Amino acid sequence: MLDTLLGGASTVIVSVAAFLVMLPVIVFIHELGHFQTGRIFGIKIDAFSIGFGPTLTSWIDRHGTVWKISAIPLGGYVKFFGDANAASAGTTGGNQAGTTQFKSLRDTLEASLTDEEKAVCFHFRPTWQRASVVAAGPIANFLLAIVILAGLLMALGRFTVEPVVGQVVEDSAAAEAGFLPGDRILTLNGGNVRSFDAMATRVKLSSGEELTFRVERGEDVVTLLATPRRVEQVDGFGNKVVAGQLGVSADPNFVSRQRFGPLNATAEGTREVGRIIGVTGRYFGRLLTFREDPRQIGGPVRIAQFAGQAASSGFVPAEDVTLADRLVTSGANFLQVAALISISVGFLNLLPVPVLDGGHLMFYGYEAVAGKPMNEAVQNGLFRLGLALVGTLIIFVLINDVVRLFQS
């Protein structure tokens, strides 16, 4: 019993520590995107905060910006001069929708600011500049992921499993479709299949959906139709997940290791980020059409769990594994999870929901087309709706996290 308790305590400590390293860095990069773009355009920045709540420490830089580290490390914000609220900060400053342009706010600033102050005020900048500042946060998250993935490819290379079938599970969807050992999968729904893993990822998000495969079988090319079944599986860290399954495994005589130089690694890292964004978008689309179980969505606890599992993955019981190899395994897995979380943060912030970056971009898009800001009452109503949606989602994922903890 004592060993179990000690083991559980150490797992929690590792997860919390990994979370407190990973998330603030990802948040910092996101906010740095807003910050640096604003600086490029010469916009005055009042504050830059990592975290919310009570300030743990702060300092003022030579530009007069107050930098803060706050007690709750679940987000952050950049507050621009003249802003009624802080970008990415939710509702910390009144009821107005942050960096969204309200005519009443602009009129108030017009009457109260000097010409010199207007020159550095966010709200007097062209729409394209304001939109660029807002979009820079999610873009920074994607760039961070590209840097991480490219670095891993240069340092460690990558094992690629060719899309060749090794075994077919009896009575599976693949068996019913007519897959045979030795089949080389060429296309899936018309798209080229580059690796077995890429095909498997697509299948996981296709339960109940008929897929069209073209496979090379000897000298022939045949077309097979298969509908993946929704089954409980185990991910790379031993967590139970429910996803689509075809029922084929790869042929281990078709594994190769690729090495990457800087240019190829950057290009492949960029393609990988694009693929992950596509998969994430597909998952959300299936959620909205009730083809995926929303109970699988995780929040901060889930992120901490994945971070901890990745950080400790190299230290599972095994013989003849050096400390250096264990550290490399843990470090690589931790960085891969960090890249995935960074992409997720960027993707979520681009959703067209008021209070998120994507919502502000939606308002700026309207302003660019109409030549004037959206009606203030409409903006406020949409802002409140967005706040309610985001709040509901936060509560939902926290409930999911708690339920999952009690089930584990």
Coordinates of C-alpha atoms in Angstrom, one line a residue:
M1 CA 0.0 0.0 0.0
L2 CA 2.8 2.4 1.0
D3 CA 4.6 1.7 -2.3
T4 CA 1.4 2.5 -4.2
L5 CA 0.9 5.7 -2.4
L6 CA 4.5 6.8 -2.9
G7 CA 4.3 5.9 -6.5
G8 CA 1.1 7.9 -6.9
A9 CA 2.6 10.9 -5.2
S10 CA 5.7 10.8 -7.3
T11 CA 3.5 10.7 -10.5
V12 CA 1.6 13.7 -9.3
I13 CA 4.8 15.6 -8.5
V14 CA 6.3 14.9 -11.9
S15 CA 3.0 15.8 -13.7
V16 CA 2.7 19.1 -11.8
A17 CA 6.3 20.0 -12.4
A18 CA 6.1 19.1 -16.1
F19 CA 2.9 21.2 -16.4
L20 CA 4.5 24.2 -14.7
V21 CA 7.4 24.0 -17.1
M22 CA 5.5 23.4 -20.3
L23 CA 2.4 25.6 -20.2
P24 CA 4.0 28.9 -19.1
V25 CA 6.5 28.6 -21.9
I26 CA 3.7 28.0 -24.5
V27 CA 1.7 30.9 -23.1
F28 CA 4.8 33.1 -23.1
I29 CA 5.4 32.4 -26.8
H30 CA 1.7 33.1 -27.6
E31 CA 1.7 36.4 -25.8
L32 CA 5.2 37.3 -27.2
G33 CA 3.6 37.0 -30.7
H34 CA 1.1 39.7 -29.7
F35 CA 3.8 41.8 -27.9
Q36 CA 6.5 41.8 -30.6
T37 CA 4.1 42.5 -33.4
G38 CA 2.7 45.4 -31.5
R39 CA 6.3 46.7 -30.8
I40 CA 7.1 46.4 -34.5
F41 CA 4.1 48.7 -35.3
G42 CA 5.2 51.1 -32.6
I43 CA 2.2 50.5 -30.4
K44 CA 2.7 51.3 -26.7
I45 CA 2.3 48.3 -24.4
D46 CA 1.2 48.8 -20.8
A47 CA 1.6 45.3 -19.4
F48 CA 2.7 41.8 -20.3
S49 CA 1.6 39.0 -17.9
I50 CA 2.2 35.3 -17.7
G51 CA -0.6 33.9 -15.6
F52 CA -3.6 35.5 -13.9
G53 CA -4.5 36.5 -10.3
P54 CA -2.1 38.0 -7.7
T55 CA 1.2 39.2 -9.0
L56 CA 4.1 37.1 -7.8
T57 CA 6.8 39.4 -9.2
S58 CA 7.0 42.3 -11.6
W59 CA 9.4 44.7 -13.2
I60 CA 9.3 47.6 -15.7
D61 CA 11.4 47.6 -18.9
R62 CA 12.9 50.7 -20.6
H63 CA 9.8 51.2 -22.7
G64 CA 7.6 51.5 -19.7
T65 CA 5.9 48.1 -20.0
V66 CA 5.1 46.3 -16.7
W67 CA 6.1 42.6 -16.9
K68 CA 4.3 40.3 -14.5
I69 CA 4.4 36.7 -13.4
S70 CA 1.1 35.9 -11.7
A71 CA -0.1 33.1 -9.5
I72 CA -2.4 31.2 -11.8
P73 CA -0.3 29.8 -14.7
L74 CA -3.3 29.0 -17.0
G75 CA -3.0 31.9 -19.4
G76 CA -1.6 35.3 -19.8
Y77 CA -2.2 38.7 -21.5
V78 CA -0.7 41.7 -23.2
K79 CA -2.4 45.0 -22.5
F80 CA -2.0 47.7 -25.1
F81 CA -2.2 51.4 -24.4
G82 CA -5.8 52.6 -24.7
D83 CA -7.2 49.1 -24.5
A84 CA -10.2 48.7 -22.2
N85 CA -9.2 45.1 -21.7
A86 CA -6.1 42.9 -22.3
A87 CA -5.6 40.7 -25.3
S88 CA -6.1 37.1 -24.4
A89 CA -7.1 38.1 -20.9
G90 CA -10.8 37.4 -20.8
T91 CA -12.8 39.8 -18.7
T92 CA -10.2 41.4 -16.4
G93 CA -11.1 44.9 -17.4
G94 CA -14.8 45.8 -17.8
N95 CA -17.4 44.6 -20.2
Q96 CA -15.9 45.6 -23.5
A97 CA -14.5 43.0 -25.8
G98 CA -10.8 43.7 -25.4
T99 CA -9.0 44.6 -28.6
T100 CA -12.3 44.8 -30.5
Q101 CA -12.9 48.4 -31.7
F102 CA -15.9 50.1 -30.2
K103 CA -16.9 53.5 -31.5
S104 CA -17.7 54.8 -28.0
L105 CA -14.3 53.7 -26.8
R106 CA -12.6 55.4 -29.8
D107 CA -14.6 58.6 -29.2
T108 CA -13.6 58.6 -25.6
L109 CA -10.0 58.2 -26.5
E110 CA -10.2 60.8 -29.2
A111 CA -11.3 63.3 -26.7
S112 CA -8.9 62.4 -23.9
L113 CA -5.6 61.6 -25.7
T114 CA -3.0 63.9 -27.1
D115 CA -1.8 63.5 -30.7
E116 CA 1.4 61.9 -29.4
E117 CA -0.6 59.4 -27.4
K118 CA -2.9 58.6 -30.3
A119 CA 0.2 57.8 -32.4
V120 CA 1.0 54.9 -30.1
C121 CA -2.5 53.8 -29.2
F122 CA -3.7 50.4 -30.5
H123 CA -7.2 51.7 -31.4
F124 CA -6.0 54.3 -33.8
R125 CA -4.1 51.9 -35.9
P126 CA -5.3 50.6 -39.3
T127 CA -7.5 47.5 -39.2
W128 CA -4.8 45.3 -40.8
Q129 CA -2.3 46.3 -38.1
R130 CA -4.8 45.5 -35.3
A131 CA -5.6 42.2 -37.0
S132 CA -1.9 41.3 -37.4
V133 CA -1.3 41.9 -33.7
V134 CA -4.1 39.6 -32.7
A135 CA -3.2 36.9 -35.3
A136 CA 0.4 36.9 -34.2
G137 CA -0.3 35.0 -31.0
P138 CA -1.6 31.8 -32.6
I139 CA 0.9 32.1 -35.4
A140 CA 3.7 32.2 -32.7
N141 CA 2.3 28.9 -31.3
F142 CA 2.5 27.3 -34.7
L143 CA 6.1 28.6 -35.2
L144 CA 7.1 27.2 -31.8
A145 CA 5.8 23.8 -32.8
I146 CA 7.7 24.0 -36.1
V147 CA 10.9 24.9 -34.3
I148 CA 10.5 22.0 -31.8
L149 CA 9.6 19.4 -34.4
A150 CA 12.4 20.5 -36.8
G151 CA 14.9 20.4 -33.9
L152 CA 13.9 16.9 -33.0
L153 CA 14.1 15.8 -36.7
M154 CA 17.6 17.2 -37.0
A155 CA 18.8 15.8 -33.7
L156 CA 17.2 12.4 -33.7
G157 CA 15.9 11.8 -37.2
R158 CA 12.7 9.8 -37.6
F159 CA 11.7 6.2 -38.0
T160 CA 9.2 5.9 -40.8
V161 CA 7.0 2.9 -41.2
E162 CA 5.9 2.3 -44.8
P163 CA 2.2 1.6 -45.3
V164 CA 2.6 -2.1 -45.8
V165 CA 0.2 -4.5 -44.1
G166 CA 1.9 -7.0 -41.8
Q167 CA -1.1 -8.7 -40.2
V168 CA -4.9 -8.5 -40.5
V169 CA -7.0 -9.0 -37.3
E170 CA -9.6 -11.7 -37.7
D171 CA -13.2 -10.4 -37.9
S172 CA -12.0 -6.8 -38.1
A173 CA -13.1 -4.1 -40.5
A174 CA -10.0 -4.7 -42.5
A175 CA -10.7 -8.4 -42.8
E176 CA -14.2 -7.7 -43.9
A177 CA -12.9 -5.3 -46.5
G178 CA -10.5 -7.9 -47.9
F179 CA -7.1 -6.6 -46.8
L180 CA -4.3 -9.1 -47.0
P181 CA -0.8 -9.3 -45.5
G182 CA 1.7 -7.7 -47.9
D183 CA -0.8 -5.1 -49.3
R184 CA 0.8 -1.7 -49.7
I185 CA -1.7 1.1 -49.1
L186 CA -1.3 3.7 -51.8
T187 CA -4.2 6.1 -51.2
L188 CA -7.0 6.8 -48.7
N189 CA -10.0 8.6 -50.0
G190 CA -7.9 9.7 -52.9
G191 CA -5.0 11.2 -50.9
N192 CA -1.6 9.6 -51.0
V193 CA -0.5 7.6 -47.9
R194 CA 3.1 8.4 -47.0
S195 CA 3.4 6.3 -43.9
F196 CA 1.5 3.7 -41.8
D197 CA 1.3 6.1 -38.9
A198 CA -0.4 8.8 -41.0
M199 CA -2.9 6.3 -42.3
A200 CA -3.6 5.1 -38.7
T201 CA -4.2 8.7 -37.5
R202 CA -6.7 9.3 -40.3
V203 CA -8.5 6.0 -39.4
K204 CA -8.8 6.9 -35.7
L205 CA -10.9 9.9 -36.7
S206 CA -13.1 7.9 -39.2
S207 CA -15.1 5.5 -37.1
G208 CA -18.4 4.7 -38.7
E209 CA -17.3 6.3 -42.0
E210 CA -16.7 4.3 -45.1
L211 CA -13.2 4.8 -46.4
T212 CA -11.8 4.0 -49.9
F213 CA -8.4 2.5 -50.1
R214 CA -6.3 1.7 -53.2
V215 CA -3.7 -0.9 -52.4
E216 CA -0.9 -2.5 -54.4
R217 CA -1.1 -6.3 -54.3
G218 CA 1.7 -7.9 -56.3
E219 CA 1.4 -6.5 -59.8
D220 CA -2.2 -5.4 -59.3
V221 CA -3.8 -2.3 -57.8
V222 CA -7.2 -3.0 -56.1
T223 CA -9.8 -0.8 -54.4
L224 CA -11.1 -1.8 -51.0
L225 CA -13.9 -0.2 -49.0
A226 CA -13.6 -0.3 -45.2
T227 CA -15.5 1.2 -42.3
P228 CA -13.4 1.6 -39.1
R229 CA -15.0 0.5 -35.9
R230 CA -15.1 2.6 -32.8
V231 CA -13.2 0.6 -30.1
E232 CA -11.3 1.3 -26.9
Q233 CA -7.5 1.4 -27.5
V234 CA -4.4 2.3 -25.6
D235 CA -2.2 5.2 -26.6
G236 CA 1.6 5.4 -26.4
F237 CA 1.5 6.3 -22.7
G238 CA -1.0 3.6 -21.7
N239 CA -4.1 5.8 -21.5
K240 CA -7.4 4.4 -22.7
V241 CA -8.9 6.2 -25.7
V242 CA -11.9 5.4 -27.9
A243 CA -11.2 5.8 -31.6
G244 CA -11.7 4.2 -35.0
Q245 CA -9.8 1.0 -35.7
L246 CA -9.2 -0.7 -39.0
G247 CA -7.6 -3.9 -37.8
V248 CA -4.3 -4.0 -39.5
S249 CA -0.7 -3.8 -38.2
A250 CA 2.4 -2.7 -40.0
D251 CA 5.1 -5.0 -41.4
P252 CA 8.3 -4.5 -39.3
N253 CA 10.5 -5.3 -42.3
F254 CA 9.5 -2.0 -43.8
V255 CA 10.9 0.4 -41.1
S256 CA 13.5 3.0 -42.1
R257 CA 15.3 5.8 -40.3
Q258 CA 15.4 9.2 -42.0
R259 CA 18.0 11.9 -41.3
F260 CA 17.2 15.6 -41.8
G261 CA 19.3 18.6 -42.5
P262 CA 18.1 22.1 -41.4
L263 CA 16.1 22.9 -44.5
N264 CA 14.4 19.5 -44.9
A265 CA 13.7 19.4 -41.1
T266 CA 12.1 22.8 -41.2
A267 CA 10.0 21.9 -44.3
E268 CA 8.9 18.6 -42.7
G269 CA 8.2 20.3 -39.4
T270 CA 6.0 22.8 -41.2
R271 CA 4.2 20.0 -43.0
E272 CA 3.7 18.1 -39.8
V273 CA 2.2 21.2 -38.1
G274 CA -0.1 21.5 -41.1
R275 CA -1.2 17.9 -40.7
I276 CA -1.8 18.2 -37.0
I277 CA -3.9 21.4 -37.6
G278 CA -5.9 19.4 -40.2
V279 CA -6.4 16.5 -37.8
T280 CA -7.5 18.9 -35.0
G281 CA -9.9 20.6 -37.3
R282 CA -11.4 17.3 -38.4
Y283 CA -11.8 16.2 -34.8
F284 CA -13.7 19.4 -33.9
G285 CA -15.8 18.9 -37.0
R286 CA -16.7 15.4 -35.8
L287 CA -17.4 16.7 -32.3
L288 CA -19.9 19.3 -33.7
T289 CA -21.6 16.6 -35.7
F290 CA -21.8 14.2 -32.7
R291 CA -19.5 11.6 -34.3
E292 CA -16.9 11.9 -31.5
D293 CA -17.4 11.5 -27.7
P294 CA -16.9 15.0 -26.0
R295 CA -16.0 13.2 -22.8
Q296 CA -12.6 12.6 -24.3
I297 CA -11.8 16.3 -24.3
G298 CA -9.3 17.1 -21.5
G299 CA -8.3 20.3 -19.6
P300 CA -5.4 21.4 -17.4
V301 CA -5.3 18.1 -15.5
R302 CA -5.2 16.1 -18.7
I303 CA -2.4 18.3 -20.1
A304 CA -0.5 17.9 -16.8
Q305 CA -1.0 14.1 -17.1
F306 CA 0.4 14.0 -20.6
A307 CA 3.3 16.2 -19.7
G308 CA 4.2 14.1 -16.7
Q309 CA 3.9 10.8 -18.7
A310 CA 6.1 12.2 -21.4
A311 CA 8.7 13.5 -19.0
S312 CA 8.9 10.2 -17.2
S313 CA 8.6 8.0 -20.3
G314 CA 12.3 7.2 -20.5
F315 CA 12.4 5.9 -17.0
V316 CA 10.1 2.9 -17.3
P317 CA 11.6 -0.4 -16.0
A318 CA 14.0 -1.7 -18.6
E319 CA 17.4 -3.4 -18.6
D320 CA 20.5 -2.3 -20.4
V321 CA 19.3 1.3 -21.0
T322 CA 21.8 4.0 -20.2
L323 CA 20.8 7.2 -18.3
A324 CA 21.6 9.2 -21.4
D325 CA 19.2 7.2 -23.5
R326 CA 16.5 7.5 -20.8
L327 CA 17.0 11.3 -20.7
V328 CA 16.8 11.5 -24.5
T329 CA 13.6 9.5 -24.7
S330 CA 12.0 11.6 -22.0
G331 CA 13.1 14.9 -23.4
A332 CA 12.0 14.0 -27.0
N333 CA 8.6 12.8 -25.8
F334 CA 8.2 15.9 -23.6
L335 CA 9.0 18.2 -26.5
Q336 CA 6.7 16.4 -28.8
V337 CA 3.8 16.8 -26.4
A338 CA 4.7 20.5 -26.0
A339 CA 4.5 20.9 -29.7
L340 CA 1.1 19.3 -29.8
I341 CA -0.2 21.5 -26.9
S342 CA 1.2 24.6 -28.6
I343 CA -0.6 23.8 -31.8
S344 CA -3.8 23.1 -29.9
V345 CA -3.5 26.5 -28.1
G346 CA -3.0 28.3 -31.4
F347 CA -5.9 26.4 -33.1
L348 CA -8.3 27.0 -30.2
N349 CA -7.4 30.7 -30.1
L350 CA -8.2 31.0 -33.8
L351 CA -11.8 29.7 -33.4
P352 CA -14.3 32.5 -34.4
V353 CA -15.5 32.9 -30.8
P354 CA -15.6 36.4 -29.2
V355 CA -13.2 36.7 -26.3
L356 CA -10.7 34.5 -28.3
D357 CA -8.3 35.9 -30.9
G358 CA -10.4 34.4 -33.7
G359 CA -13.4 36.4 -32.4
H360 CA -11.5 39.6 -32.6
L361 CA -10.3 38.7 -36.1
M362 CA -13.9 38.1 -37.0
F363 CA -14.8 41.6 -35.9
Y364 CA -11.9 43.1 -37.7
G365 CA -12.9 41.2 -40.9
Y366 CA -16.3 42.8 -40.7
E367 CA -14.8 46.2 -40.1
A368 CA -12.5 45.8 -43.1
V369 CA -15.4 44.9 -45.4
A370 CA -18.0 47.3 -44.0
G371 CA -15.6 50.2 -43.6
K372 CA -16.8 50.7 -40.0
P373 CA -16.8 48.7 -36.7
M374 CA -19.7 46.3 -36.1
N375 CA -22.6 47.7 -34.1
E376 CA -21.5 48.1 -30.5
A377 CA -24.6 46.4 -29.0
V378 CA -24.1 43.4 -31.4
Q379 CA -20.4 43.2 -30.4
N380 CA -21.3 43.2 -26.7
G381 CA -24.0 40.6 -27.2
L382 CA -21.6 38.3 -29.2
F383 CA -18.9 38.9 -26.6
R384 CA -21.2 37.8 -23.8
L385 CA -22.2 34.7 -25.8
G386 CA -18.6 33.9 -26.4
L387 CA -17.7 34.3 -22.8
A388 CA -20.6 31.9 -21.9
L389 CA -19.4 29.4 -24.4
V390 CA -15.8 29.5 -23.2
G391 CA -16.9 29.3 -19.6
T392 CA -19.1 26.4 -20.3
L393 CA -16.3 24.6 -22.1
I394 CA -13.9 25.2 -19.2
I395 CA -16.4 23.8 -16.7
F396 CA -17.0 20.8 -19.0
V397 CA -13.3 19.9 -19.4
L398 CA -12.7 20.3 -15.7
I399 CA -15.5 17.9 -15.0
N400 CA -14.1 15.5 -17.6
D401 CA -10.7 15.7 -15.8
V402 CA -12.1 15.0 -12.4
V403 CA -14.2 12.0 -13.7
R404 CA -11.2 10.6 -15.5
L405 CA -9.1 10.9 -12.3
F406 CA -11.6 8.9 -10.3
Q407 CA -11.9 6.3 -13.0
S408 CA -8.1 5.8 -13.2

